[in-house]
Short mmCIF file of C-alpha atoms in Angstrom, two decimals:
data_model
loop_
_atom_site.label_atom_id
_atom_site.label_comp_id
_atom_site.label_asym_id
_atom_site.label_seq_id
_atom_site.Cartn_x
_atom_site.Cartn_y
_atom_site.Cartn_z
CA UNK T 125 71.03 67.38 149.21
CA UNK T 126 67.25 67.28 148.99
CA UNK T 127 66.88 67.69 152.76
CA UNK T 128 69.46 70.47 152.82
CA UNK T 129 67.72 72.33 150.01
CA UNK T 130 64.31 71.87 151.63
CA UNK T 131 65.67 73.26 154.90
CA UNK T 132 67.29 76.16 153.10
CA UNK T 133 64.02 76.99 151.36
CA UNK T 134 62.05 76.82 154.61
CA UNK T 135 64.46 79.22 156.29
CA UNK T 136 64.23 81.62 153.36
CA UNK T 137 60.43 81.48 153.37
CA UNK T 138 60.43 82.30 157.07
CA UNK T 139 62.67 85.33 156.40
CA UNK T 140 60.37 86.50 153.63
CA UNK T 141 57.27 86.15 155.83
CA UNK T 142 59.00 88.09 158.60
CA UNK T 143 60.13 90.89 156.28
CA UNK T 144 57.09 91.15 154.01
CA UNK T 145 56.96 92.77 150.60
CA UNK T 146 58.60 96.21 150.43
CA UNK T 147 56.27 99.19 150.55
CA UNK T 148 56.62 102.86 149.65
CA UNK T 149 57.26 103.45 153.34
CA UNK T 150 60.64 101.76 152.85
CA UNK T 151 63.10 104.44 151.80
CA UNK T 152 64.69 102.27 149.12
CA UNK T 153 61.26 101.54 147.60
CA UNK T 154 59.61 104.93 148.00
CA UNK T 155 58.96 105.34 144.26
CA UNK T 156 57.68 101.81 143.51
CA UNK T 157 54.26 100.53 144.45
CA UNK T 158 54.12 96.73 144.53
CA UNK T 159 50.50 96.70 145.62
CA UNK T 160 49.48 94.55 142.66
CA UNK T 161 51.71 91.78 144.02
CA UNK T 162 49.74 91.77 147.27
CA UNK T 163 46.43 91.52 145.47
CA UNK T 164 47.51 88.76 143.10
CA UNK T 165 47.71 85.05 143.84
CA UNK T 166 50.78 84.35 141.76
CA UNK T 167 51.45 80.77 140.80
CA UNK T 168 54.91 79.56 139.89
CA UNK T 169 55.33 79.43 136.13
CA UNK T 170 55.86 76.06 134.54
CA UNK T 171 57.96 75.08 131.57
CA UNK T 172 56.16 75.61 128.27
CA UNK T 173 57.06 74.80 124.70
CA UNK T 174 58.92 77.63 123.06
CA UNK T 175 59.52 77.94 119.36
CA UNK T 176 63.08 78.87 118.47
CA UNK T 177 61.80 81.02 115.63
CA UNK T 178 59.82 83.11 118.13
CA UNK T 179 62.88 83.97 120.17
CA UNK T 180 64.35 87.43 119.76
CA UNK T 181 67.49 87.88 117.69
CA UNK T 182 70.54 87.03 119.76
CA UNK T 183 73.20 86.81 117.08
CA UNK T 184 75.98 88.46 119.01
CA UNK T 185 78.53 85.67 118.54
CA UNK T 186 79.33 83.26 121.31
CA UNK T 187 77.06 80.95 123.26
CA UNK T 188 73.40 81.62 124.06
CA UNK T 189 71.65 80.28 127.15
CA UNK T 190 67.85 80.35 127.01
CA UNK T 191 65.66 80.27 130.09
CA UNK T 192 61.92 79.96 129.55
CA UNK T 193 59.81 80.90 132.56
CA UNK T 194 62.96 80.77 134.66
CA UNK T 195 63.98 77.28 133.52
CA UNK T 196 67.08 76.54 131.50
CA UNK T 197 66.23 74.99 128.11
CA UNK T 198 69.33 73.39 126.55
CA UNK T 199 67.42 72.51 123.38
CA UNK T 200 66.94 76.21 122.59
CA UNK T 201 70.42 77.22 123.69
CA UNK T 202 73.62 77.38 121.67
CA UNK T 203 76.33 75.80 123.81
CA UNK T 204 79.01 74.94 121.28
CA UNK T 205 80.96 78.17 121.86
CA UNK T 206 81.39 77.94 125.62
CA UNK T 207 85.16 78.18 125.32
CA UNK T 208 86.62 79.11 128.69
CA UNK T 209 83.22 79.15 130.42
CA UNK T 210 81.49 76.42 132.38
CA UNK T 211 77.74 76.50 132.86
CA UNK T 212 76.11 74.24 135.45
CA UNK T 213 72.47 74.04 136.51
CA UNK T 214 72.25 75.35 140.06
CA UNK T 215 70.70 72.14 141.44
CA UNK T 216 73.63 70.11 140.08
CA UNK T 217 76.23 72.61 141.27
CA UNK T 218 74.85 72.45 144.81
CA UNK T 219 75.77 68.76 144.98
CA UNK T 220 79.48 69.37 144.46
CA UNK T 221 80.02 72.89 145.78
CA UNK T 222 79.07 73.47 149.42
CA UNK T 223 79.93 77.17 149.17
CA UNK T 224 76.86 77.72 146.98
CA UNK T 225 74.55 76.56 149.77
CA UNK T 226 76.27 79.01 152.09
CA UNK T 227 75.77 81.80 149.58
CA UNK T 228 72.11 80.88 149.10
CA UNK T 229 71.63 80.77 152.84
CA UNK T 230 73.13 84.20 153.41
CA UNK T 231 70.62 86.76 154.64
CA UNK T 232 70.98 90.11 152.86
CA UNK T 233 67.96 91.58 154.65
CA UNK T 234 65.90 91.78 151.48
CA UNK T 235 62.51 90.14 151.32
CA UNK T 236 62.63 89.54 147.57
CA UNK T 237 65.98 87.79 147.80
CA UNK T 238 64.53 85.51 150.48
CA UNK T 239 61.51 84.81 148.28
CA UNK T 240 63.77 83.98 145.36
CA UNK T 241 65.75 81.57 147.54
CA UNK T 242 62.55 79.91 148.70
CA UNK T 243 60.97 79.54 145.28
CA UNK T 244 63.60 79.36 142.53
CA UNK T 245 62.75 76.57 140.11
CA UNK T 246 66.01 76.72 138.21
CA UNK T 247 69.22 78.61 138.10
CA UNK T 248 72.68 78.61 136.60
CA UNK T 249 76.24 78.80 137.84
CA UNK T 250 78.57 80.41 135.30
CA UNK T 251 82.31 80.33 135.83
CA UNK T 252 85.18 81.66 133.73
CA UNK T 253 88.81 80.96 134.49
CA UNK T 254 90.50 82.90 131.68
CA UNK T 255 89.78 85.80 129.30
CA UNK T 256 86.83 84.80 127.14
CA UNK T 257 86.84 86.34 123.67
CA UNK T 258 83.19 85.92 122.70
CA UNK T 259 80.24 87.26 124.67
CA UNK T 260 77.84 85.00 126.52
CA UNK T 261 74.14 85.77 126.04
CA UNK T 262 71.45 84.95 128.58
CA UNK T 263 67.93 85.16 127.20
CA UNK T 264 65.13 85.13 129.77
CA UNK T 265 61.79 84.51 128.05
CA UNK T 266 58.58 84.90 130.04
CA UNK T 267 55.66 83.04 128.50
CA UNK T 268 53.15 82.63 131.32
CA UNK T 269 49.74 81.05 130.95
CA UNK T 270 46.37 82.59 131.69
CA UNK T 271 46.88 82.70 135.47
CA UNK T 272 49.01 85.28 137.24
CA UNK T 273 52.40 83.62 137.29
CA UNK T 274 55.81 84.34 138.76
CA UNK T 275 59.37 83.19 138.08
CA UNK T 276 62.38 83.53 140.38
CA UNK T 277 65.52 82.67 138.39
CA UNK T 278 68.82 82.53 140.28
CA UNK T 279 72.23 83.13 138.75
CA UNK T 280 75.79 82.96 140.07
CA UNK T 281 78.69 84.30 138.01
CA UNK T 282 82.22 83.72 139.30
CA UNK T 283 85.31 85.01 137.50
CA UNK T 284 88.67 83.62 138.53
CA UNK T 285 91.64 85.99 138.95
CA UNK T 286 92.53 87.66 135.61
CA UNK T 287 89.50 86.14 133.85
CA UNK T 288 87.40 88.33 131.57
CA UNK T 289 83.84 87.89 130.37
CA UNK T 290 81.15 89.88 128.56
CA UNK T 291 77.59 88.93 129.48
CA UNK T 292 74.47 90.06 127.61
CA UNK T 293 71.14 89.66 129.41
CA UNK T 294 67.82 90.12 127.66
CA UNK T 295 64.54 89.86 129.54
CA UNK T 296 61.67 89.54 127.11
CA UNK T 297 57.99 88.96 127.77
CA UNK T 298 55.67 87.20 125.39
CA UNK T 299 52.42 87.92 127.18
CA UNK T 300 50.08 90.89 127.46
CA UNK T 301 48.92 89.53 130.85
CA UNK T 302 50.19 90.32 134.31
CA UNK T 303 53.21 88.26 135.36
CA UNK T 304 56.14 88.74 137.73
CA UNK T 305 59.85 88.14 137.22
CA UNK T 306 62.09 88.27 140.31
CA UNK T 307 65.67 87.35 139.36
CA UNK T 308 68.63 87.46 141.73
CA UNK T 309 72.14 87.47 140.23
CA UNK T 310 75.31 87.29 142.29
CA UNK T 311 78.70 88.08 140.70
CA UNK T 312 82.16 87.65 142.21
CA UNK T 313 85.20 89.06 140.45
CA UNK T 314 88.61 87.71 141.39
CA UNK T 315 91.73 89.85 141.46
CA UNK T 316 92.36 91.65 138.17
CA UNK T 317 89.25 90.12 136.59
CA UNK T 318 87.23 92.10 134.05
CA UNK T 319 83.46 91.78 133.64
CA UNK T 320 81.25 93.70 131.21
CA UNK T 321 77.50 93.20 131.37
CA UNK T 322 74.65 94.68 129.36
CA UNK T 323 71.00 94.17 130.34
CA UNK T 324 67.89 94.92 128.29
CA UNK T 325 64.59 94.96 130.19
CA UNK T 326 61.91 94.39 127.58
CA UNK T 327 59.10 92.73 129.51
CA UNK T 328 55.45 92.57 128.51
CA UNK T 329 53.24 95.64 129.01
CA UNK T 330 51.61 94.38 132.24
CA UNK T 331 54.69 92.72 133.73
CA UNK T 332 56.29 93.39 137.11
CA UNK T 333 60.07 92.99 137.21
CA UNK T 334 62.06 93.22 140.44
CA UNK T 335 65.62 92.32 139.48
CA UNK T 336 68.60 92.41 141.83
CA UNK T 337 72.27 92.29 140.82
CA UNK T 338 74.87 91.91 143.58
CA UNK T 339 78.58 92.25 142.78
CA UNK T 340 81.70 91.69 144.89
CA UNK T 341 84.98 93.01 143.50
CA UNK T 342 88.47 91.95 144.54
CA UNK T 343 91.79 93.76 144.01
CA UNK T 344 92.21 95.64 140.70
CA UNK T 345 89.08 94.10 139.17
CA UNK T 346 86.99 95.96 136.62
CA UNK T 347 83.21 95.89 136.39
CA UNK T 348 81.06 97.70 133.84
CA UNK T 349 77.29 97.36 133.65
CA UNK T 350 74.87 99.08 131.29
CA UNK T 351 71.12 98.73 131.40
CA UNK T 352 68.29 99.83 129.12
CA UNK T 353 64.78 99.74 130.62
CA UNK T 354 61.89 99.87 128.16
CA UNK T 355 59.17 97.28 128.63
CA UNK T 356 57.08 96.33 131.64
CA UNK T 357 54.45 97.95 133.83
CA UNK T 358 56.79 98.25 136.81
CA UNK T 359 60.51 97.56 136.40
CA UNK T 360 62.96 97.73 139.28
CA UNK T 361 66.64 97.70 138.22
CA UNK T 362 68.67 97.27 141.41
CA UNK T 363 72.47 96.98 141.64
CA UNK T 364 74.58 96.54 144.78
CA UNK T 365 78.37 96.60 144.51
CA UNK T 366 81.00 95.97 147.18
CA UNK T 367 84.47 97.25 146.27
CA UNK T 368 86.25 95.09 148.82
CA UNK T 369 89.92 95.42 147.86
CA UNK T 370 92.21 98.20 146.57
CA UNK T 371 92.40 99.43 142.99
CA UNK T 372 88.90 98.46 141.92
CA UNK T 373 87.07 100.14 139.04
CA UNK T 374 83.26 100.09 138.76
CA UNK T 375 81.24 101.82 136.05
CA UNK T 376 77.42 101.72 136.10
CA UNK T 377 75.35 103.23 133.29
CA UNK T 378 71.66 103.08 132.57
CA UNK T 379 68.85 104.57 130.50
CA UNK T 380 65.11 104.29 131.07
CA UNK T 381 62.31 105.31 128.70
CA UNK T 382 58.94 105.35 130.46
CA UNK T 383 55.75 105.55 128.43
CA UNK T 384 52.30 106.24 129.85
CA UNK T 385 51.43 104.03 132.81
CA UNK T 386 54.95 102.70 133.32
CA UNK T 387 57.15 103.00 136.39
CA UNK T 388 60.85 102.40 135.72
CA UNK T 389 62.93 102.49 138.86
CA UNK T 390 66.70 102.28 139.31
CA UNK T 391 68.31 101.74 142.70
CA UNK T 392 72.06 101.44 143.21
CA UNK T 393 74.13 100.95 146.33
CA UNK T 394 77.91 101.21 146.22
CA UNK T 395 80.14 100.36 149.17
CA UNK T 396 83.76 101.51 148.92
CA UNK T 397 85.57 99.37 151.50
CA UNK T 398 89.22 99.66 150.39
CA UNK T 399 91.53 102.44 149.17
CA UNK T 400 92.08 103.62 145.60
CA UNK T 401 88.67 102.53 144.39
CA UNK T 402 86.88 104.29 141.52
CA UNK T 403 83.17 104.22 140.80
CA UNK T 404 81.30 106.17 138.15
CA UNK T 405 77.54 106.14 137.71
CA UNK T 406 75.71 107.68 134.75
CA UNK T 407 71.93 107.37 134.45
CA UNK T 408 69.56 109.00 131.98
CA UNK T 409 65.79 108.74 132.09
CA UNK T 410 62.98 109.97 129.86
CA UNK T 411 59.37 110.08 131.02
CA UNK T 412 56.43 110.59 128.72
CA UNK T 413 52.95 111.68 129.85
CA UNK T 414 51.82 109.61 132.87
CA UNK T 415 55.13 107.79 132.84
CA UNK T 416 57.31 107.68 135.96
CA UNK T 417 61.05 107.23 136.34
CA UNK T 418 63.10 107.07 139.50
CA UNK T 419 66.75 106.87 140.42
CA UNK T 420 68.15 106.40 143.89
CA UNK T 421 71.89 105.96 144.18
CA UNK T 422 73.63 105.50 147.52
CA UNK T 423 77.41 105.65 147.80
CA UNK T 424 79.02 104.75 151.10
CA UNK T 425 82.75 105.47 151.44
CA UNK T 426 83.91 103.52 154.48
CA UNK T 427 86.68 104.61 156.82
CA UNK T 428 89.44 102.56 155.17
CA UNK T 429 88.55 103.63 151.62
CA UNK T 430 91.04 106.48 151.32
CA UNK T 431 91.75 107.91 147.83
CA UNK T 432 88.27 106.93 146.66
CA UNK T 433 87.02 108.55 143.46
CA UNK T 434 83.21 108.31 143.21
CA UNK T 435 80.90 110.20 140.86
CA UNK T 436 77.13 110.00 140.34
CA UNK T 437 75.22 111.68 137.53
CA UNK T 438 71.45 111.47 137.12
CA UNK T 439 69.79 113.48 134.36
CA UNK T 440 66.09 113.28 133.65
CA UNK T 441 63.89 114.50 130.83
CA UNK T 442 60.16 115.17 131.02
CA UNK T 443 58.40 115.09 127.67
CA UNK T 444 54.86 116.07 128.60
CA UNK T 445 52.57 117.22 131.37
CA UNK T 446 51.89 114.44 133.83
CA UNK T 447 55.34 112.91 133.41
CA UNK T 448 57.25 112.31 136.64
CA UNK T 449 60.95 111.96 137.33
CA UNK T 450 62.38 111.29 140.78
CA UNK T 451 66.07 111.40 141.54
CA UNK T 452 67.85 110.98 144.84
CA UNK T 453 71.65 110.64 144.83
CA UNK T 454 73.20 110.07 148.24
CA UNK T 455 76.77 110.23 149.57
CA UNK T 456 77.93 108.94 152.94
CA UNK T 457 81.64 109.58 153.48
CA UNK T 458 83.60 108.27 156.47
CA UNK T 459 87.11 108.67 154.98
CA UNK T 460 89.16 111.88 154.88
CA UNK T 461 91.05 111.82 151.58
CA UNK T 462 88.46 111.22 148.86
CA UNK T 463 87.09 112.82 145.71
CA UNK T 464 83.32 112.37 145.53
CA UNK T 465 80.62 114.26 143.69
CA UNK T 466 77.07 113.83 142.55
CA UNK T 467 74.66 115.74 140.38
CA UNK T 468 71.04 115.49 139.33
CA UNK T 469 68.86 117.45 136.93
CA UNK T 470 65.25 117.29 135.79
CA UNK T 471 64.27 119.28 132.72
CA UNK T 472 62.51 119.42 129.40
CA UNK T 473 63.70 119.29 125.80
CA UNK T 474 65.85 122.25 124.81
CA UNK T 475 63.56 124.65 122.95
CA UNK T 476 66.50 126.37 121.24
CA UNK T 477 67.74 123.06 119.87
CA UNK T 478 64.23 122.16 118.70
CA UNK T 479 63.93 125.52 116.95
CA UNK T 480 67.34 125.03 115.35
CA UNK T 481 66.45 121.61 113.98
CA UNK T 482 62.99 122.67 112.78
CA UNK T 483 64.45 125.74 111.07
CA UNK T 484 66.47 123.33 108.94
CA UNK T 485 63.41 121.53 107.68
CA UNK T 486 63.18 118.75 110.24
CA UNK T 487 59.61 118.07 111.34
CA UNK T 488 58.84 118.53 115.08
CA UNK T 489 58.39 114.84 115.89
CA UNK T 490 61.66 113.89 114.20
CA UNK T 491 63.46 116.78 115.87
CA UNK T 492 62.31 115.61 119.32
CA UNK T 493 63.30 112.05 118.49
CA UNK T 494 66.79 113.18 117.54
CA UNK T 495 67.23 115.04 120.83
CA UNK T 496 65.93 112.10 122.89
CA UNK T 497 68.23 109.69 121.08
CA UNK T 498 71.18 111.96 121.73
CA UNK T 499 70.19 112.28 125.42
CA UNK T 500 70.26 108.54 126.11
CA UNK T 501 72.74 107.63 123.37
CA UNK T 502 75.82 107.93 125.58
CA UNK T 503 74.65 104.98 127.64
CA UNK T 504 74.63 102.65 124.65
CA UNK T 505 77.59 104.07 122.73
CA UNK T 506 80.67 101.91 122.23
CA UNK T 507 79.18 98.68 123.52
CA UNK T 508 81.50 95.67 123.44
CA UNK T 509 79.35 94.05 120.71
CA UNK T 510 78.37 96.13 117.67
CA UNK T 511 75.27 94.02 116.90
CA UNK T 512 74.03 94.58 120.45
CA UNK T 513 74.48 98.32 120.07
CA UNK T 514 72.42 98.16 116.86
CA UNK T 515 69.68 96.24 118.71
CA UNK T 516 69.47 98.73 121.58
CA UNK T 517 69.43 101.70 119.21
CA UNK T 518 66.62 100.04 117.27
CA UNK T 519 64.65 99.50 120.48
CA UNK T 520 65.10 103.17 121.45
CA UNK T 521 64.00 104.22 117.95
CA UNK T 522 60.98 101.90 118.24
CA UNK T 523 59.99 103.51 121.55
CA UNK T 524 60.09 106.95 119.96
CA UNK T 525 58.20 105.75 116.90
CA UNK T 526 55.49 104.37 119.18
CA UNK T 527 55.29 107.71 120.90
CA UNK T 528 54.90 109.47 117.55
CA UNK T 529 52.16 107.06 116.49
CA UNK T 530 50.37 107.68 119.78
CA UNK T 531 50.25 111.35 118.90
CA UNK T 532 53.15 112.99 120.80
CA UNK T 533 51.21 114.49 123.73
CA UNK T 534 53.82 117.17 124.40
#
């Protein structure tokens, strides 16, 4: 296995070298500048001691898997509620499951996937074979040292036919220094499987995050993903979905709140390959002064995907001069009988609504906060876990409080 893995890593490294880091000249990366990654000499992060008391609250019920600097730490995890779910370290799973090596070896044409394959230090394989009642939480803690460090965690999630699982992912940084997180997650949903996932990006203020989520859906499966991007210097939230068989439902939602100096980028790619597929995308972004948000969403309806129903919605709010919002929905349709639409807006806070609220005694800062919360609130309404919804609302409120403390530059 060691020789096989070494060979696999060498091939992946060669692909990465040939492709090179993405640049703004690449259409899919036109709003993200990764120049700092070229300048830095990033070392691979090592395992460090982590105090359980310093971990963020993850009391959502169910099991909790903790990865520190990309390495699974069983001692910090809560594994006693893994009913219906098996979790295997990737290195161990490779010994018994040859299909994983094939999946790792697959070339998706992306340099950062190749780099992840070449350098992952640890990873997990999560499998569910029945409906799982309690959510599973994955907590990724970045605690790099003084040097510029990088982690490349790898995750596989496979749901058997008719299985159901809710996954909560939290990326949290514990350093003010520059570090880089480059996770790759691959999800396969069997026929009639249901998968709900919620991701919170809450990295450190200087962090670079380039996360990729790839999903394959089989007949009548259901996939829902919601993401909230808050922390990090540059955060790339990238989702690719293949709706391979008929009757599939896919619902992507996301909200990004960019403060000064941040770039929060969302890129989605949806391939409808079979008939009677439905995909809905709803993204909301808020950019404060010198903050940048971006959304690119590409939907491709292939020739056999008749009766496809695909909708994209991207709405963006600019709070101050110097804020920047970029939005680029795309539709490519090669089937005749489909219902597809997309829409994008960029605007400012509604002055009439502000006047209305202030006329009823609400101070200007609170009035703006109420409107911002309402703008992004739909993305985090009715989450599958009430405590998670409370956490995300608190994080949104904290972002707005920080803005108020900074002096509300609008």
